[in-house]
Coordinates of C-alpha atoms in Angstrom, one line a residue:
M281 CA 25.2 0.3 61.1
M282 CA 22.2 -2.0 62.1
S283 CA 23.7 -5.6 63.6
K284 CA 20.8 -8.0 63.9
W285 CA 21.3 -11.3 65.4
V286 CA 19.2 -14.6 66.0
G287 CA 20.4 -16.7 68.7
F288 CA 19.8 -20.0 69.8
D289 CA 20.1 -22.2 73.0
M290 CA 21.4 -25.8 72.0
D291 CA 20.1 -28.6 74.3
E292 CA 16.4 -29.1 73.8
C293 CA 15.9 -26.1 72.1
I294 CA 17.8 -26.6 68.8
G295 CA 17.8 -30.2 69.2
S296 CA 18.6 -33.2 72.0
V297 CA 22.3 -33.7 70.4
M298 CA 24.4 -35.5 73.2
P299 CA 24.1 -38.9 71.5
L300 CA 26.7 -37.1 69.1
Y301 CA 28.9 -36.0 71.8
A302 CA 31.4 -39.2 71.7
F303 CA 31.6 -39.1 67.6
V304 CA 32.3 -35.5 67.7
T305 CA 34.8 -35.3 70.5
K306 CA 36.5 -38.8 69.7
L307 CA 36.7 -38.5 66.0
P308 CA 37.4 -34.8 65.2
K309 CA 38.9 -35.0 61.9
A310 CA 35.5 -36.9 60.8
H311 CA 33.2 -34.0 61.2
E312 CA 32.8 -33.5 57.3
A313 CA 32.1 -37.3 57.4
I314 CA 29.6 -36.9 60.3
T315 CA 27.9 -33.9 58.5
N316 CA 27.2 -35.9 55.5
A317 CA 25.8 -38.8 57.3
L318 CA 23.5 -37.0 59.4
Y319 CA 22.3 -34.9 56.4
I320 CA 20.9 -38.0 55.0
S321 CA 19.7 -39.5 58.0
E322 CA 17.8 -36.4 59.5
N323 CA 16.4 -35.7 56.2
A324 CA 15.1 -39.0 55.8
K325 CA 13.6 -38.7 59.6
Y326 CA 15.7 -42.1 60.4
T327 CA 17.3 -39.9 63.0
W328 CA 16.0 -36.8 64.8
L329 CA 18.7 -35.4 66.5
L330 CA 17.7 -31.7 65.8
R331 CA 14.4 -30.5 66.2
P332 CA 12.6 -30.9 62.7
I333 CA 11.6 -27.3 62.4
F334 CA 15.1 -25.9 62.9
Y335 CA 16.0 -26.9 59.4
D336 CA 13.1 -24.8 57.7
T337 CA 14.3 -22.1 60.3
L338 CA 18.0 -22.4 58.8
I339 CA 16.5 -21.8 55.5
M340 CA 14.6 -18.6 56.7
L341 CA 18.1 -17.5 58.3
Y342 CA 20.0 -17.9 55.1
N343 CA 17.5 -15.9 53.0
A344 CA 17.4 -13.2 55.9
Y345 CA 21.1 -13.2 55.6
K346 CA 21.5 -12.9 52.1
N347 CA 19.1 -10.0 51.9
G348 CA 21.0 -8.0 54.6
E349 CA 18.3 -8.2 57.4
I350 CA 20.5 -10.0 59.6
H351 CA 24.1 -9.9 60.7
G352 CA 23.9 -13.7 61.4
A353 CA 22.9 -16.3 64.0
F354 CA 24.8 -17.8 66.9
I355 CA 24.6 -20.4 69.7
F356 CA 24.7 -19.6 73.4
S357 CA 24.7 -22.8 75.5
N358 CA 25.1 -23.8 79.1
N359 CA 26.2 -27.3 77.5
G360 CA 29.8 -28.1 78.7
S361 CA 31.4 -29.3 75.5
Q362 CA 32.9 -26.6 73.2
E363 CA 33.4 -29.1 70.9
L364 CA 29.7 -30.1 70.3
V365 CA 28.8 -26.7 70.6
D366 CA 31.2 -25.9 67.6
F367 CA 30.2 -28.9 65.5
I368 CA 26.1 -28.0 65.6
V369 CA 27.2 -24.6 64.3
Y370 CA 29.4 -26.3 61.8
Y371 CA 26.6 -28.7 60.8
S372 CA 23.9 -26.0 60.7
N373 CA 26.3 -23.9 58.0
S374 CA 27.1 -27.0 56.1
W375 CA 23.4 -28.2 56.2
I376 CA 22.7 -25.0 54.5
A377 CA 25.1 -25.3 52.0
K378 CA 23.9 -28.6 50.8
K379 CA 20.3 -28.1 50.7
L380 CA 20.6 -25.0 48.9
H381 CA 23.5 -26.2 46.5
I382 CA 25.7 -23.2 47.7
R383 CA 29.5 -23.3 46.6
G384 CA 31.2 -22.9 49.7
T385 CA 29.7 -23.1 53.2
P386 CA 27.5 -19.6 53.9
P387 CA 28.8 -18.3 57.4
I388 CA 25.2 -17.9 58.8
F389 CA 26.2 -19.0 62.3
K390 CA 29.3 -17.2 63.2
M391 CA 29.6 -18.0 67.0
G392 CA 29.3 -20.9 69.3
V393 CA 29.4 -20.3 73.3
C394 CA 29.4 -23.2 75.6
R395 CA 29.5 -23.3 79.5
G396 CA 32.9 -22.2 80.2
S397 CA 33.7 -20.5 77.2
P398 CA 36.6 -17.8 77.1
L399 CA 34.1 -15.6 75.8
R400 CA 31.9 -15.6 78.6
S401 CA 32.8 -14.0 82.3
P402 CA 34.7 -16.6 84.5
G403 CA 32.5 -19.3 85.8
S404 CA 29.2 -17.5 84.2
L405 CA 26.2 -19.4 83.3
V406 CA 24.0 -16.2 82.9
K407 CA 22.4 -15.6 79.5
S408 CA 22.0 -11.9 79.4
I409 CA 22.6 -8.9 77.2
S410 CA 25.8 -7.9 78.9
E411 CA 27.1 -11.7 78.5
I412 CA 26.0 -12.0 74.5
Q413 CA 27.5 -8.3 74.0
G414 CA 30.9 -9.2 75.7
A415 CA 31.1 -12.6 74.0
L416 CA 30.3 -10.6 70.6
A417 CA 33.0 -8.1 71.4
K418 CA 35.8 -10.9 72.4
K419 CA 35.0 -12.9 69.2
G420 CA 35.5 -9.5 67.3
L421 CA 31.8 -9.5 65.9
P422 CA 29.6 -6.5 65.6
L423 CA 27.7 -5.6 68.8
L424 CA 23.9 -5.4 68.9
T425 CA 22.5 -2.2 68.3
N426 CA 19.6 -2.3 70.1
S427 CA 17.8 -4.6 72.7
N428 CA 15.3 -5.2 69.9
D429 CA 17.8 -6.3 67.4
L430 CA 18.3 -9.7 69.1
L431 CA 15.8 -12.5 68.7
F432 CA 16.4 -15.4 71.1
F433 CA 15.0 -19.0 71.1
D434 CA 15.4 -21.0 74.3
D435 CA 13.4 -23.8 75.9
M436 CA 14.0 -22.3 79.6
V437 CA 13.7 -18.8 81.0
H438 CA 16.9 -16.7 81.4
E439 CA 17.6 -13.2 82.8
L440 CA 17.9 -12.3 78.8
S441 CA 14.0 -12.8 78.8
S442 CA 13.3 -9.5 80.8
E443 CA 16.1 -7.6 79.1
I444 CA 14.7 -8.2 75.3
K445 CA 11.7 -7.9 73.5
N446 CA 12.1 -10.7 71.3
Y447 CA 12.7 -13.7 73.5
V448 CA 10.9 -16.9 72.7
K449 CA 10.5 -19.8 74.8
V450 CA 9.8 -22.8 72.9
R451 CA 8.7 -26.4 73.7
P452 CA 11.6 -28.2 75.4
Y453 CA 12.9 -30.9 72.5
L454 CA 12.7 -34.1 74.7
N455 CA 12.5 -36.3 71.6
L456 CA 15.7 -38.2 72.2
C457 CA 16.9 -40.3 69.2
P458 CA 18.0 -43.5 70.5
L459 CA 21.6 -44.2 70.2
D460 CA 21.5 -47.5 68.3
R461 CA 19.8 -45.1 65.1
V462 CA 22.6 -43.0 65.6
V463 CA 25.4 -45.3 65.1
N464 CA 23.6 -47.3 62.2
A465 CA 23.3 -43.6 60.6
L466 CA 27.1 -43.0 61.2
A467 CA 28.3 -46.5 60.5
D468 CA 30.2 -45.7 57.3
L469 CA 32.8 -43.7 59.4
E470 CA 34.2 -47.0 59.8
N471 CA 35.9 -47.2 56.5
I472 CA 37.3 -43.5 57.1
V473 CA 38.5 -43.7 60.6
G474 CA 39.5 -47.5 60.8
S475 CA 37.8 -50.3 62.9
I476 CA 39.8 -49.8 66.0
A477 CA 39.1 -46.1 66.1
W478 CA 35.2 -46.6 65.3
S479 CA 34.5 -49.7 67.7
A480 CA 36.4 -47.4 70.7
T481 CA 34.0 -44.6 69.7
V482 CA 30.9 -46.7 69.9
K483 CA 32.0 -48.3 73.1
F484 CA 32.3 -44.8 74.8
A485 CA 29.2 -43.4 73.1
Y486 CA 27.3 -46.4 75.0
Q487 CA 29.3 -46.0 78.2
Y488 CA 28.7 -42.3 78.1
Q489 CA 24.9 -41.8 77.3
N490 CA 23.1 -40.5 80.1
E491 CA 20.5 -42.5 81.8
D492 CA 17.1 -40.8 81.9
K493 CA 16.4 -41.4 85.1
D494 CA 13.2 -39.2 85.7
G495 CA 11.7 -40.3 82.2
R496 CA 11.9 -37.1 80.6
Y497 CA 12.8 -38.1 77.4
I498 CA 10.9 -39.9 74.4
K499 CA 12.4 -42.1 72.2
T500 CA 10.2 -41.3 69.2
P501 CA 10.3 -38.2 66.9
P502 CA 7.7 -35.5 67.4
T503 CA 4.2 -36.0 66.3
A504 CA 2.8 -34.0 63.8
I505 CA 0.8 -31.8 65.8
E506 CA 3.8 -30.8 67.9
T507 CA 5.8 -30.0 64.8
L508 CA 2.9 -27.9 63.8
Q509 CA 3.1 -26.0 66.9
D510 CA 7.0 -25.4 66.6
T511 CA 6.5 -24.3 63.2
L512 CA 3.9 -21.7 64.0
I513 CA 6.5 -20.4 67.1
F514 CA 9.5 -20.3 65.1
H515 CA 8.2 -18.9 62.1
Q516 CA 6.1 -16.3 63.4
A517 CA 8.9 -15.2 65.7
L518 CA 11.3 -14.7 63.0
L519 CA 9.0 -13.3 60.5
R520 CA 7.9 -10.8 63.3
F521 CA 11.5 -9.9 64.3
L522 CA 12.5 -9.3 60.4
G523 CA 9.4 -7.1 60.0
Q524 CA 10.9 -4.7 62.4
R525 CA 12.3 -1.5 61.3
A526 CA 15.8 -0.7 62.6
G527 CA 15.1 2.4 64.8
A528 CA 11.6 2.5 64.8
L529 CA 10.7 1.8 68.4
K530 CA 11.1 4.4 70.9
S531 CA 13.8 4.3 73.9
S532 CA 12.6 2.0 76.8
R533 CA 13.8 1.7 80.4
K534 CA 15.2 -1.8 78.7
N535 CA 16.9 0.0 76.1
R536 CA 18.5 2.2 78.5
R537 CA 19.9 -0.6 80.6
F538 CA 21.1 -2.0 77.3
S539 CA 22.9 0.8 76.5
R540 CA 24.9 0.9 79.8
N541 CA 25.7 -2.9 79.3
R542 CA 26.9 -1.9 75.6
S543 CA 29.1 0.7 77.2
R544 CA 30.7 -1.7 79.4
C545 CA 31.2 -4.4 76.6
R546 CA 33.0 -1.9 74.6
S547 CA 35.0 -0.9 77.3
R548 CA 36.6 -4.7 77.4
R549 CA 37.3 -4.8 73.7

């Protein structure tokens, strides 16, 4: 059975989401409320934590999933926080449900993997077919059926780029939303978690925020031209991937190497 997947790196690929770290980790019971607030602020472009084109991509992923063209999507990140990766998985699925008025939450994103995840080889920071197959197997999800059946987006080049045809390097998303805006967007959480918990979380958020010593980040949204360029890259890659006919491509050296990796992953189940 065909098992096509779409994978994403998280940091500076899906977005610049570290301003959410304090709220996600310190207020684990408020994830639904955080999601509701972000849905409003991101749609209004008051915050830009996620790359704007990613939201259009979510709609495309849902349609592909509904039509049986993909088995699902996942995040495979070297970020050290499993809580943050899991939240972006949760938020992405919830955003689709809210945007399309779907009753229940469609499980488009089925897996989130961070650095140090038990789904990875111990101590591994490698992004490769073998690591992804191993993670899918340990999660109990269908393995990739072919090296051409994975589309992966990342802002950096990893080993995976030489193993699959559908590896897409995107512009690093360095548009960091100021923490003040994130705090304002989530301010209603104080009524849910209480003033003490809210104040402590906000204080931790400001203490934790990373200093941009290299001046890499831009505290403004992406320009219209950047968003158009992102749109072309994401949309064309996904449309090209979905247009592939399963099994139409002949075996290559990459596929033979993929088959050996696939066998090793199966043996660990």
